[in-house]
Amino acid sequence: MEQTRARAESPTKFLLDETQLPRRWYNIAPDLPSAPQPVLHPGTGEPVGPDDLAPLFPMELIGQEVSQEPEIAIPDEVLDLYSLWRPTPLYRAHRLEQAVGTRSRIFYKYEGVSPPGSHKPNTAVAQAHYNKKEGRTRLATETGAGQWGSALSFACRLIGLECKVYMVRISYEQKPARRSMIKAWGAEIVPSPSENTESGRAILAEQPDSPGSLGIAISEAVEDAAGREDTAYSLGSVLNHVLLHQTVIGQEALAQMELAGAFPDVVIGCVGGGSNFAGLAFPFLREKIAGREIDVLACEPAACPTLTRGVFAYDFGDTSKLTPLVPMHTLGHDFVPAPIHAGGLRYHGVAPLISQLVRDGLVRAEAYLQNDVFASAVVFAGSEGILPAPEAAHAIHGALQVARSADDEGRERTILFNLSGHGHFDLAAYDNYLAGKLEDVALDEREMSRALDAIEGLPSPA
Ligand SMILES: Cc1ncc(COP(=O)(O)O)c(C=O)c1O
């Protein structure tokens, strides 16, 4: 009886019903304190226009990429598909708080309830929808950990498009079950670098045992899409329109925190290209830009420390220099991160919108070693029960670090983080961690300056 009463006073889950699904995406671009730098054509050095991007993306997404509208309506077909798993739950992590003995309150938004298991379908269904509407019949993409490839093959299957996935070779080998899932939804999948494209063949000729990287897989998918009329390219992160589609996460979380009678002092997400972080954080950053005090923390791996040690520069989004030049924090486009288990965080760049927010001091970043991250993941699994994706475990680790320092200072904080996916396909990583076989890799200074040589001679942002 006592326990039931205590639980009712302090619930564990904060749920919205389908009628409360956000009807609009939030566009942070018009609220940014400084104007974004343009994306440049590498040949001319001039800003790219819609015609440059038309071979790769549908016009509606190109429009969203440069939109200054504060909000964009979500199409009905996308809302219908969202309703398969959205709104997602927000949890109060009572048991985690007890397990680590913190005085802070910890909340998390759980995106692992989507059919593919992460936040990625929030943009996959939107991208598939616009491509279908504008007559494309096939999409080509890359995937790191396999979450994005699963999300796009799921979306293509439900919307009725063909899909080709170039999966970073190291993840292709580490995660055979992700491959099966991608195939079950009907997509074709190959390890990258592959023999299917010129970019892949060139890399294999130089390094036959290349573990691959997102930068390489992007080159392959872009080349595939650029070479076929029926095919568009689809990216799972980094671009403005991708981050835009993810803002359903933060909008729901704002309403759910209100249900909990709380507001976060600290908002945390892990960052690969930046889409789940932006999805949660941007609606809260709107409040911060309007004057509310919130500490916004981006968490990344020490093996690929783009925001904490990279430079803000113009760089290519891919290894073979097929994309436009993007103003972002980068480690250099030919950087191949060590094969850590958070495959989705192994990318040399970060979304320009997030890079700019870091540069403007609205977002801060920290980098963590993978054994520390897995230690936090196991504490989380042992208290909250959910086995997190290694990527998402970076946000858990960030939240626990913040709680620990608040305890040391005698403060009580309200912490909200994004649990971007479950780790049911990452069991080999857990096996390695539990057997003490995970190596801690922090990026070596020499390799970093070698990789940054690749951006010498490219234009500098203002
Ligand atoms: C579960 C999960 N979280 C986070 C990420 C990182 O991507 P992003 O920074 O775009 O959210 C990935 C990428 O594959 C992922 O699978």
Tab-separated table of C-alpha atoms and ligand atoms in Angstrom:
chain	number	residue	atom	x	y	z
A	1	MET	CA	0.000	0.000	0.000
A	2	GLU	CA	2.724	2.394	1.114
A	3	GLN	CA	4.741	1.572	-2.001
A	4	THR	CA	1.773	2.064	-4.340
A	5	ARG	CA	1.154	5.497	-2.868
A	6	ALA	CA	4.809	6.472	-3.185
A	7	ARG	CA	4.784	5.379	-6.827
A	8	ALA	CA	1.620	7.305	-7.636
A	9	GLU	CA	3.192	10.455	-6.196
A	10	SER	CA	6.328	9.971	-8.214
A	11	PRO	CA	5.509	7.993	-11.371
A	12	THR	CA	8.073	6.200	-13.496
A	13	LYS	CA	6.606	6.737	-16.985
A	14	PHE	CA	5.193	9.883	-18.553
A	15	LEU	CA	3.099	8.973	-21.582
A	16	LEU	CA	1.316	10.978	-24.256
A	17	ASP	CA	-1.438	9.524	-26.412
A	18	GLU	CA	-1.500	9.542	-30.217
A	19	THR	CA	-3.586	12.714	-30.356
A	20	GLN	CA	-0.665	14.509	-28.683
A	21	LEU	CA	1.817	13.630	-31.421
A	22	PRO	CA	3.533	16.860	-32.574
A	23	ARG	CA	1.989	18.046	-35.864
A	24	ARG	CA	4.971	20.229	-36.845
A	25	TRP	CA	8.735	19.937	-36.861
A	26	TYR	CA	10.681	22.721	-35.129
A	27	ASN	CA	13.254	24.540	-37.286
A	28	ILE	CA	16.028	26.083	-35.166
A	29	ALA	CA	17.624	27.974	-38.104
A	30	PRO	CA	15.719	31.278	-37.694
A	31	ASP	CA	16.403	31.272	-33.919
A	32	LEU	CA	20.196	30.863	-34.184
A	33	PRO	CA	22.126	33.763	-32.641
A	34	SER	CA	24.482	33.944	-35.649
A	35	ALA	CA	23.605	33.326	-39.302
A	36	PRO	CA	24.600	29.863	-40.612
A	37	GLN	CA	27.476	29.658	-43.084
A	38	PRO	CA	26.484	28.417	-46.543
A	39	VAL	CA	27.336	24.987	-47.931
A	40	LEU	CA	29.797	25.478	-50.834
A	41	HIS	CA	30.272	23.913	-54.251
A	42	PRO	CA	33.823	22.462	-54.173
A	43	GLY	CA	34.481	23.382	-57.824
A	44	THR	CA	33.370	27.022	-57.737
A	45	GLY	CA	33.657	27.843	-54.032
A	46	GLU	CA	30.161	29.413	-54.366
A	47	PRO	CA	27.145	28.492	-52.210
A	48	VAL	CA	25.336	25.450	-53.626
A	49	GLY	CA	21.880	26.019	-55.063
A	50	PRO	CA	18.851	23.725	-55.406
A	51	ASP	CA	19.961	22.633	-58.903
A	52	ASP	CA	23.268	21.307	-57.532
A	53	LEU	CA	21.408	19.156	-55.025
A	54	ALA	CA	18.505	18.027	-57.239
A	55	PRO	CA	20.268	14.869	-58.547
A	56	LEU	CA	20.550	13.632	-54.959
A	57	PHE	CA	17.498	14.891	-53.030
A	58	PRO	CA	13.814	15.670	-53.656
A	59	MET	CA	12.950	19.389	-53.877
A	60	GLU	CA	10.859	19.364	-50.710
A	61	LEU	CA	13.880	18.234	-48.650
A	62	ILE	CA	16.154	20.755	-50.392
A	63	GLY	CA	13.627	23.426	-49.380
A	64	GLN	CA	13.686	22.223	-45.767
A	65	GLU	CA	17.498	22.280	-45.828
A	66	VAL	CA	17.537	26.070	-46.301
A	67	SER	CA	14.160	26.960	-44.760
A	68	GLN	CA	13.832	29.930	-42.411
A	69	GLU	CA	10.259	28.984	-41.442
A	70	PRO	CA	10.098	28.449	-37.671
A	71	GLU	CA	7.944	25.320	-38.069
A	72	ILE	CA	7.139	22.874	-40.862
A	73	ALA	CA	3.922	20.827	-41.022
A	74	ILE	CA	4.365	17.039	-40.822
A	75	PRO	CA	2.568	15.288	-43.730
A	76	ASP	CA	-0.349	12.985	-42.845
A	77	GLU	CA	1.338	9.854	-44.229
A	78	VAL	CA	4.350	10.519	-41.977
A	79	LEU	CA	2.089	11.092	-38.953
A	80	ASP	CA	0.321	7.802	-39.715
A	81	LEU	CA	3.628	5.958	-39.717
A	82	TYR	CA	4.869	7.812	-36.610
A	83	SER	CA	1.766	6.564	-34.805
A	84	LEU	CA	3.123	2.990	-35.066
A	85	TRP	CA	5.533	3.823	-32.218
A	86	ARG	CA	5.161	7.509	-31.284
A	87	PRO	CA	4.776	9.276	-28.900
A	88	THR	CA	7.680	7.474	-27.217
A	89	PRO	CA	7.817	7.181	-23.413
A	90	LEU	CA	9.706	9.454	-21.053
A	91	TYR	CA	10.962	7.757	-17.899
A	92	ARG	CA	12.023	8.981	-14.510
A	93	ALA	CA	15.083	6.846	-13.742
A	94	HIS	CA	14.240	6.250	-10.074
A	95	ARG	CA	16.132	2.976	-9.947
A	96	LEU	CA	19.251	4.388	-11.644
A	97	GLU	CA	19.220	7.323	-9.224
A	98	GLN	CA	19.120	4.839	-6.329
A	99	ALA	CA	21.791	2.607	-7.846
A	100	VAL	CA	24.304	5.453	-8.081
A	101	GLY	CA	23.069	7.208	-4.924
A	102	THR	CA	22.571	10.631	-6.495
A	103	ARG	CA	20.496	13.515	-5.134
A	104	SER	CA	19.723	14.617	-8.704
A	105	ARG	CA	16.595	13.640	-10.626
A	106	ILE	CA	17.335	11.806	-13.883
A	107	PHE	CA	14.826	11.505	-16.761
A	108	TYR	CA	15.283	9.837	-20.119
A	109	LYS	CA	13.392	9.845	-23.379
A	110	TYR	CA	13.371	6.352	-24.878
A	111	GLU	CA	13.577	6.123	-28.684
A	112	GLY	CA	14.347	2.378	-28.705
A	113	VAL	CA	10.620	1.520	-28.940
A	114	SER	CA	10.536	2.167	-32.705
A	115	PRO	CA	10.351	-0.997	-34.871
A	116	PRO	CA	14.024	-0.756	-35.966
A	117	GLY	CA	15.073	0.134	-32.402
A	118	SER	CA	16.257	3.747	-32.497
A	119	HIS	CA	15.357	7.380	-33.268
A	120	LYS	CA	16.427	6.954	-36.922
A	121	PRO	CA	12.973	6.175	-38.431
A	122	ASN	CA	11.772	9.667	-37.408
A	123	THR	CA	13.595	10.978	-40.463
A	124	ALA	CA	13.607	7.755	-42.543
A	125	VAL	CA	9.828	7.764	-42.985
A	126	ALA	CA	9.831	11.477	-43.808
A	127	GLN	CA	12.588	11.080	-46.411
A	128	ALA	CA	10.946	8.034	-47.992
A	129	HIS	CA	7.638	9.930	-48.129
A	130	TYR	CA	9.024	12.983	-49.983
A	131	ASN	CA	11.071	10.833	-52.379
A	132	LYS	CA	8.072	8.711	-53.287
A	133	LYS	CA	5.913	11.824	-53.729
A	134	GLU	CA	8.441	13.275	-56.195
A	135	GLY	CA	8.690	10.071	-58.244
A	136	ARG	CA	11.870	8.386	-57.018
A	137	THR	CA	11.554	4.578	-56.778
A	138	ARG	CA	14.847	3.691	-55.098
A	139	LEU	CA	17.034	5.123	-52.281
A	140	ALA	CA	20.750	4.529	-51.647
A	141	THR	CA	22.330	5.077	-48.262
A	142	GLU	CA	25.187	4.245	-45.906
A	143	THR	CA	24.947	2.781	-42.428
A	144	GLY	CA	27.448	2.575	-39.574
A	145	ALA	CA	26.084	0.534	-36.701
A	146	GLY	CA	23.169	-0.653	-38.829
A	147	GLN	CA	20.486	1.388	-37.066
A	148	TRP	CA	20.123	3.838	-39.934
A	149	GLY	CA	20.163	1.091	-42.580
A	150	SER	CA	17.433	-0.740	-40.657
A	151	ALA	CA	15.396	2.442	-40.310
A	152	LEU	CA	15.576	3.282	-44.003
A	153	SER	CA	14.849	-0.258	-45.177
A	154	PHE	CA	11.838	-0.299	-42.789
A	155	ALA	CA	10.597	3.066	-44.127
A	156	CYS	CA	11.141	2.087	-47.780
A	157	ARG	CA	9.295	-1.172	-47.249
A	158	LEU	CA	6.269	0.505	-45.645
A	159	ILE	CA	6.168	3.351	-48.171
A	160	GLY	CA	6.975	1.235	-51.227
A	161	LEU	CA	10.526	2.060	-52.428
A	162	GLU	CA	13.577	-0.068	-53.195
A	163	CYS	CA	16.579	0.452	-50.934
A	164	LYS	CA	20.335	-0.193	-51.206
A	165	VAL	CA	22.473	-0.042	-48.067
A	166	TYR	CA	26.282	0.307	-47.949
A	167	MET	CA	27.222	-0.903	-44.464
A	168	VAL	CA	30.610	-0.021	-42.922
A	169	ARG	CA	32.562	-3.285	-43.163
A	170	ILE	CA	33.586	-3.535	-39.487
A	171	SER	CA	29.921	-3.250	-38.399
A	172	TYR	CA	28.831	-5.608	-41.201
A	173	GLU	CA	31.133	-8.192	-39.634
A	174	GLN	CA	30.335	-7.346	-35.990
A	175	LYS	CA	26.550	-7.268	-36.477
A	176	PRO	CA	25.232	-10.051	-38.722
A	177	ALA	CA	21.770	-9.747	-37.112
A	178	ARG	CA	21.420	-6.139	-38.300
A	179	ARG	CA	22.094	-7.390	-41.825
A	180	SER	CA	19.289	-9.913	-41.498
A	181	MET	CA	16.892	-7.246	-40.269
A	182	ILE	CA	17.760	-4.947	-43.174
A	183	LYS	CA	17.236	-7.829	-45.629
A	184	ALA	CA	13.960	-8.858	-43.983
A	185	TRP	CA	12.574	-5.414	-44.839
A	186	GLY	CA	13.618	-6.057	-48.418
A	187	ALA	CA	16.724	-3.895	-48.875
A	188	GLU	CA	19.908	-4.943	-50.653
A	189	ILE	CA	22.992	-4.666	-48.435
A	190	VAL	CA	26.752	-4.807	-49.139
A	191	PRO	CA	29.816	-4.245	-46.935
A	192	SER	CA	31.617	-0.952	-47.595
A	193	PRO	CA	34.128	-0.396	-49.117
A	194	SER	CA	32.563	-2.564	-51.826
A	195	GLU	CA	33.326	-3.506	-55.424
A	196	ASN	CA	29.995	-1.910	-56.461
A	197	THR	CA	31.324	1.638	-56.876
A	198	GLU	CA	34.422	3.418	-58.126
A	199	SER	CA	34.988	4.974	-54.685
A	200	GLY	CA	34.841	1.550	-53.027
A	201	ARG	CA	37.154	-0.052	-55.597
A	202	ALA	CA	39.733	2.748	-55.209
A	203	ILE	CA	39.860	2.307	-51.435
A	204	LEU	CA	40.060	-1.497	-51.677
A	205	ALA	CA	42.930	-1.197	-54.165
A	206	GLU	CA	44.888	0.842	-51.613
A	207	GLN	CA	43.784	-1.000	-48.473
A	208	PRO	CA	42.139	-4.392	-49.142
A	209	ASP	CA	41.397	-4.943	-45.430
A	210	SER	CA	39.928	-1.454	-44.804
A	211	PRO	CA	37.457	-1.600	-41.864
A	212	GLY	CA	35.454	1.062	-43.690
A	213	SER	CA	34.052	4.264	-42.230
A	214	LEU	CA	30.910	6.315	-42.573
A	215	GLY	CA	32.854	8.729	-44.781
A	216	ILE	CA	33.670	5.901	-47.218
A	217	ALA	CA	30.148	4.433	-47.166
A	218	ILE	CA	28.669	7.884	-47.864
A	219	SER	CA	30.922	8.193	-50.938
A	220	GLU	CA	29.583	4.886	-52.231
A	221	ALA	CA	25.915	5.743	-51.642
A	222	VAL	CA	26.260	9.227	-53.185
A	223	GLU	CA	27.988	7.763	-56.248
A	224	ASP	CA	25.238	5.141	-56.584
A	225	ALA	CA	22.468	7.764	-56.395
A	226	ALA	CA	24.191	10.278	-58.675
A	227	GLY	CA	24.567	7.580	-61.351
A	228	ARG	CA	20.881	6.588	-61.563
A	229	GLU	CA	17.771	8.601	-62.487
A	230	ASP	CA	15.447	6.448	-60.387
A	231	THR	CA	17.590	6.743	-57.242
A	232	ALA	CA	18.016	9.461	-54.614
A	233	TYR	CA	20.525	9.593	-51.812
A	234	SER	CA	19.347	9.473	-48.241
A	235	LEU	CA	21.445	10.526	-45.241
A	236	GLY	CA	20.634	9.486	-41.685
A	237	SER	CA	22.182	12.443	-39.879
A	238	VAL	CA	24.183	15.712	-40.225
A	239	LEU	CA	21.950	17.612	-42.675
A	240	ASN	CA	19.528	20.323	-41.505
A	241	HIS	CA	16.426	18.502	-42.742
A	242	VAL	CA	17.399	15.319	-40.887
A	243	LEU	CA	17.834	17.204	-37.612
A	244	LEU	CA	14.520	18.977	-38.275
A	245	HIS	CA	12.624	15.671	-38.551
A	246	GLN	CA	14.054	14.506	-35.236
A	247	THR	CA	12.586	17.442	-33.294
A	248	VAL	CA	9.444	15.426	-32.548
A	249	ILE	CA	11.582	13.910	-29.752
A	250	GLY	CA	12.215	17.158	-27.897
A	251	GLN	CA	8.718	18.507	-28.447
A	252	GLU	CA	7.228	15.394	-26.871
A	253	ALA	CA	9.801	15.540	-24.064
A	254	LEU	CA	8.849	19.156	-23.254
A	255	ALA	CA	5.207	18.091	-22.811
A	256	GLN	CA	6.216	15.009	-20.804
A	257	MET	CA	8.504	16.988	-18.468
A	258	GLU	CA	5.539	19.239	-17.849
A	259	LEU	CA	3.477	16.158	-16.926
A	260	ALA	CA	6.270	15.294	-14.500
A	261	GLY	CA	6.100	18.822	-13.059
A	262	ALA	CA	9.774	19.348	-13.847
A	263	PHE	CA	12.087	21.168	-16.248
A	264	PRO	CA	15.649	20.031	-16.973
A	265	ASP	CA	18.716	21.973	-15.828
A	266	VAL	CA	20.795	19.746	-18.079
A	267	VAL	CA	19.872	18.197	-21.468
A	268	ILE	CA	22.185	15.486	-22.818
A	269	GLY	CA	22.556	13.437	-26.006
A	270	CYS	CA	25.248	11.409	-27.741
A	271	VAL	CA	26.605	12.774	-31.011
A	272	GLY	CA	27.621	10.903	-34.150
A	273	GLY	CA	26.397	13.185	-36.916
A	274	GLY	CA	24.159	14.846	-34.336
A	275	SER	CA	20.560	13.904	-35.186
A	276	ASN	CA	19.333	12.332	-31.927
A	277	PHE	CA	21.086	15.017	-29.917
A	278	ALA	CA	19.459	17.754	-31.991
A	279	GLY	CA	16.103	15.982	-31.872
A	280	LEU	CA	15.986	16.189	-28.102
A	281	ALA	CA	17.996	19.371	-27.564
A	282	PHE	CA	16.714	21.816	-30.218
A	283	PRO	CA	13.245	22.381	-28.707
A	284	PHE	CA	14.996	22.997	-25.339
A	285	LEU	CA	17.567	25.263	-27.016
A	286	ARG	CA	14.648	27.353	-28.266
A	287	GLU	CA	13.902	27.957	-24.559
A	288	LYS	CA	17.586	28.603	-23.828
A	289	ILE	CA	17.907	31.124	-26.665
A	290	ALA	CA	14.779	32.836	-25.236
A	291	GLY	CA	16.608	33.255	-21.923
A	292	ARG	CA	16.064	30.086	-19.892
A	293	GLU	CA	19.134	28.640	-18.186
A	294	ILE	CA	19.905	25.110	-19.452
A	295	ASP	CA	23.216	23.318	-19.709
A	296	VAL	CA	23.210	21.399	-23.025
A	297	LEU	CA	25.803	18.640	-23.262
A	298	ALA	CA	26.891	16.633	-26.333
A	299	CYS	CA	28.704	13.329	-25.641
A	300	GLU	CA	31.121	11.720	-28.091
A	301	PRO	CA	33.738	8.926	-28.089
A	302	ALA	CA	37.377	9.743	-27.298
A	303	ALA	CA	38.283	7.654	-30.385
A	304	CYS	CA	36.395	10.096	-32.632
A	305	PRO	CA	36.395	13.409	-30.729
A	306	THR	CA	34.980	15.661	-33.440
A	307	LEU	CA	33.474	18.403	-31.262
A	308	THR	CA	36.065	18.391	-28.476
A	309	ARG	CA	39.247	18.169	-30.581
A	310	GLY	CA	38.283	18.720	-34.222
A	311	VAL	CA	38.453	22.095	-35.974
A	312	PHE	CA	35.557	24.196	-37.280
A	313	ALA	CA	36.287	24.281	-41.010
A	314	TYR	CA	34.878	23.641	-44.445
A	315	ASP	CA	35.238	19.949	-45.239
A	316	PHE	CA	33.734	17.218	-47.383
A	317	GLY	CA	31.062	15.019	-45.830
A	318	ASP	CA	32.621	11.908	-47.394
A	319	THR	CA	36.027	10.390	-48.015
A	320	SER	CA	36.055	10.544	-51.817
A	321	LYS	CA	35.130	14.264	-51.907
A	322	LEU	CA	31.835	13.795	-53.765
A	323	THR	CA	29.708	15.944	-51.425
A	324	PRO	CA	29.584	19.754	-51.191
A	325	LEU	CA	31.832	21.512	-48.650
A	326	VAL	CA	30.115	21.709	-45.290
A	327	PRO	CA	31.003	24.165	-42.468
A	328	MET	CA	31.382	21.889	-39.443
A	329	HIS	CA	33.639	20.541	-36.730
A	330	THR	CA	35.740	17.917	-38.480
A	331	LEU	CA	38.667	15.563	-37.987
A	332	GLY	CA	39.366	15.537	-41.755
A	333	HIS	CA	37.437	13.665	-44.444
A	334	ASP	CA	39.926	10.814	-44.799
A	335	PHE	CA	40.031	10.105	-41.059
A	336	VAL	CA	39.114	6.468	-40.345
A	337	PRO	CA	38.137	6.178	-36.666
A	338	ALA	CA	39.297	3.178	-34.653
A	339	PRO	CA	36.772	0.310	-34.787
A	340	ILE	CA	35.128	1.060	-31.417
A	341	HIS	CA	31.759	-0.560	-30.726
A	342	ALA	CA	29.692	2.619	-30.922
A	343	GLY	CA	29.699	2.301	-34.724
A	344	GLY	CA	27.127	5.080	-35.164
A	345	LEU	CA	29.485	7.612	-33.555
A	346	ARG	CA	32.402	6.915	-35.925
A	347	TYR	CA	32.021	9.917	-38.228
A	348	HIS	CA	34.645	12.576	-38.997
A	349	GLY	CA	32.181	15.495	-39.004
A	350	VAL	CA	29.175	16.811	-37.089
A	351	ALA	CA	26.016	18.570	-38.221
A	352	PRO	CA	26.730	22.230	-39.145
A	353	LEU	CA	23.850	23.412	-36.925
A	354	ILE	CA	25.384	21.705	-33.897
A	355	SER	CA	28.905	22.850	-34.794
A	356	GLN	CA	27.652	26.396	-34.862
A	357	LEU	CA	25.835	26.048	-31.526
A	358	VAL	CA	29.073	24.756	-29.979
A	359	ARG	CA	30.991	27.631	-31.533
A	360	ASP	CA	28.430	30.111	-30.174
A	361	GLY	CA	28.736	28.624	-26.671
A	362	LEU	CA	25.149	27.323	-26.456
A	363	VAL	CA	26.203	23.667	-26.422
A	364	ARG	CA	29.241	22.097	-24.750
A	365	ALA	CA	30.833	18.738	-25.505
A	366	GLU	CA	32.711	15.966	-23.679
A	367	ALA	CA	34.484	12.833	-24.971
A	368	TYR	CA	34.566	9.458	-23.178
A	369	LEU	CA	36.536	6.202	-23.361
A	370	GLN	CA	34.533	3.123	-24.326
A	371	ASN	CA	35.214	1.055	-21.174
A	372	ASP	CA	33.835	3.907	-19.021
A	373	VAL	CA	30.808	4.132	-21.324
A	374	PHE	CA	30.112	0.386	-21.119
A	375	ALA	CA	30.509	0.485	-17.313
A	376	SER	CA	27.689	3.076	-17.209
A	377	ALA	CA	25.643	1.045	-19.714
A	378	VAL	CA	25.810	-1.991	-17.435
A	379	VAL	CA	24.794	0.062	-14.369
A	380	PHE	CA	21.839	1.369	-16.394
A	381	ALA	CA	20.838	-2.104	-17.619
A	382	GLY	CA	21.109	-3.410	-14.050
A	383	SER	CA	18.814	-0.729	-12.638
A	384	GLU	CA	16.430	0.446	-15.390
A	385	GLY	CA	16.473	-2.922	-17.174
A	386	ILE	CA	17.009	-1.643	-20.729
A	387	LEU	CA	20.194	-2.758	-22.484
A	388	PRO	CA	21.267	0.442	-24.236
A	389	ALA	CA	22.888	0.821	-27.649
A	390	PRO	CA	26.601	1.641	-27.181
A	391	GLU	CA	25.970	5.018	-28.861
A	392	ALA	CA	23.181	5.883	-26.419
A	393	ALA	CA	25.350	4.692	-23.528
A	394	HIS	CA	27.532	7.773	-24.115
A	395	ALA	CA	24.547	9.907	-23.060
A	396	ILE	CA	23.966	7.699	-19.996
A	397	HIS	CA	27.611	8.125	-19.057
A	398	GLY	CA	27.308	11.897	-19.552
A	399	ALA	CA	24.232	11.995	-17.307
A	400	LEU	CA	25.992	10.034	-14.570
A	401	GLN	CA	29.041	12.313	-14.769
A	402	VAL	CA	26.817	15.378	-14.380
A	403	ALA	CA	24.968	13.769	-11.437
A	404	ARG	CA	28.259	12.851	-9.782
A	405	SER	CA	29.727	16.334	-10.010
A	406	ALA	CA	26.441	17.844	-8.777
A	407	ASP	CA	26.629	15.495	-5.751
A	408	ASP	CA	30.250	16.546	-5.134
A	409	GLU	CA	29.154	20.188	-5.164
A	410	GLY	CA	26.181	19.439	-2.911
A	411	ARG	CA	23.724	20.412	-5.684
A	412	GLU	CA	20.553	18.734	-6.892
A	413	ARG	CA	19.968	18.882	-10.612
A	414	THR	CA	17.242	17.779	-12.990
A	415	ILE	CA	18.892	15.876	-15.818
A	416	LEU	CA	17.268	14.737	-19.056
A	417	PHE	CA	19.016	12.556	-21.616
A	418	ASN	CA	18.099	10.846	-24.854
A	419	LEU	CA	18.261	7.063	-24.849
A	420	SER	CA	18.485	6.899	-28.626
A	421	GLY	CA	18.240	3.120	-29.054
A	422	HIS	CA	18.422	-0.342	-27.538
A	423	GLY	CA	21.471	-2.573	-27.770
A	424	HIS	CA	19.860	-5.896	-28.701
A	425	PHE	CA	22.051	-6.132	-31.799
A	426	ASP	CA	25.180	-5.087	-29.920
A	427	LEU	CA	25.606	-8.176	-27.782
A	428	ALA	CA	29.066	-8.970	-29.190
A	429	ALA	CA	30.176	-5.590	-27.848
A	430	TYR	CA	28.760	-6.436	-24.424
A	431	ASP	CA	30.454	-9.862	-24.553
A	432	ASN	CA	33.787	-8.185	-25.257
A	433	TYR	CA	33.292	-5.641	-22.503
A	434	LEU	CA	32.299	-8.288	-19.949
A	435	ALA	CA	35.311	-10.421	-20.938
A	436	GLY	CA	37.611	-7.416	-20.372
A	437	LYS	CA	38.546	-7.365	-24.049
A	438	LEU	CA	37.529	-3.824	-25.010
A	439	GLU	CA	40.407	-1.550	-25.860
A	440	ASP	CA	40.302	2.085	-24.826
A	441	VAL	CA	41.248	4.207	-27.803
A	442	ALA	CA	41.884	7.916	-27.470
A	443	LEU	CA	42.805	9.607	-30.713
A	444	ASP	CA	46.536	10.096	-31.009
A	445	GLU	CA	47.783	13.629	-31.671
A	446	ARG	CA	49.932	12.610	-34.666
A	447	GLU	CA	47.074	10.795	-36.425
A	448	MET	CA	44.869	13.793	-35.784
A	449	SER	CA	47.218	16.274	-37.394
A	450	ARG	CA	47.825	13.877	-40.303
A	451	ALA	CA	44.073	13.617	-40.923
A	452	LEU	CA	43.610	17.381	-40.660
A	453	ASP	CA	46.165	17.879	-43.457
A	454	ALA	CA	43.357	16.730	-45.768
A	455	ILE	CA	41.484	20.011	-45.305
A	456	GLU	CA	44.454	22.267	-46.098
A	457	GLY	CA	43.626	24.553	-48.971
A	458	LEU	CA	39.845	24.305	-48.525
A	459	PRO	CA	37.970	27.588	-47.871
A	460	SER	CA	37.725	28.759	-44.217
A	461	PRO	CA	34.422	29.686	-42.612
A	462	ALA	CA	33.978	33.356	-41.614
B	1	LIG	C1	21.291	4.250	-31.343
B	1	LIG	C2	22.063	5.333	-32.018
B	1	LIG	N1	22.277	6.481	-31.359
B	1	LIG	C3	22.989	7.486	-31.927
B	1	LIG	C4	23.523	7.369	-33.189
B	1	LIG	C5	24.340	8.478	-33.731
B	1	LIG	O1	23.761	9.182	-34.756
B	1	LIG	P1	23.207	10.648	-34.562
B	1	LIG	O2	24.318	11.462	-33.953
B	1	LIG	O3	22.821	11.112	-35.892
B	1	LIG	O4	22.053	10.537	-33.635
B	1	LIG	C6	23.303	6.205	-33.930
B	1	LIG	C7	23.837	6.070	-35.284
B	1	LIG	O5	23.774	5.081	-35.932
B	1	LIG	C8	22.564	5.166	-33.331
B	1	LIG	O6	22.354	4.018	-33.966
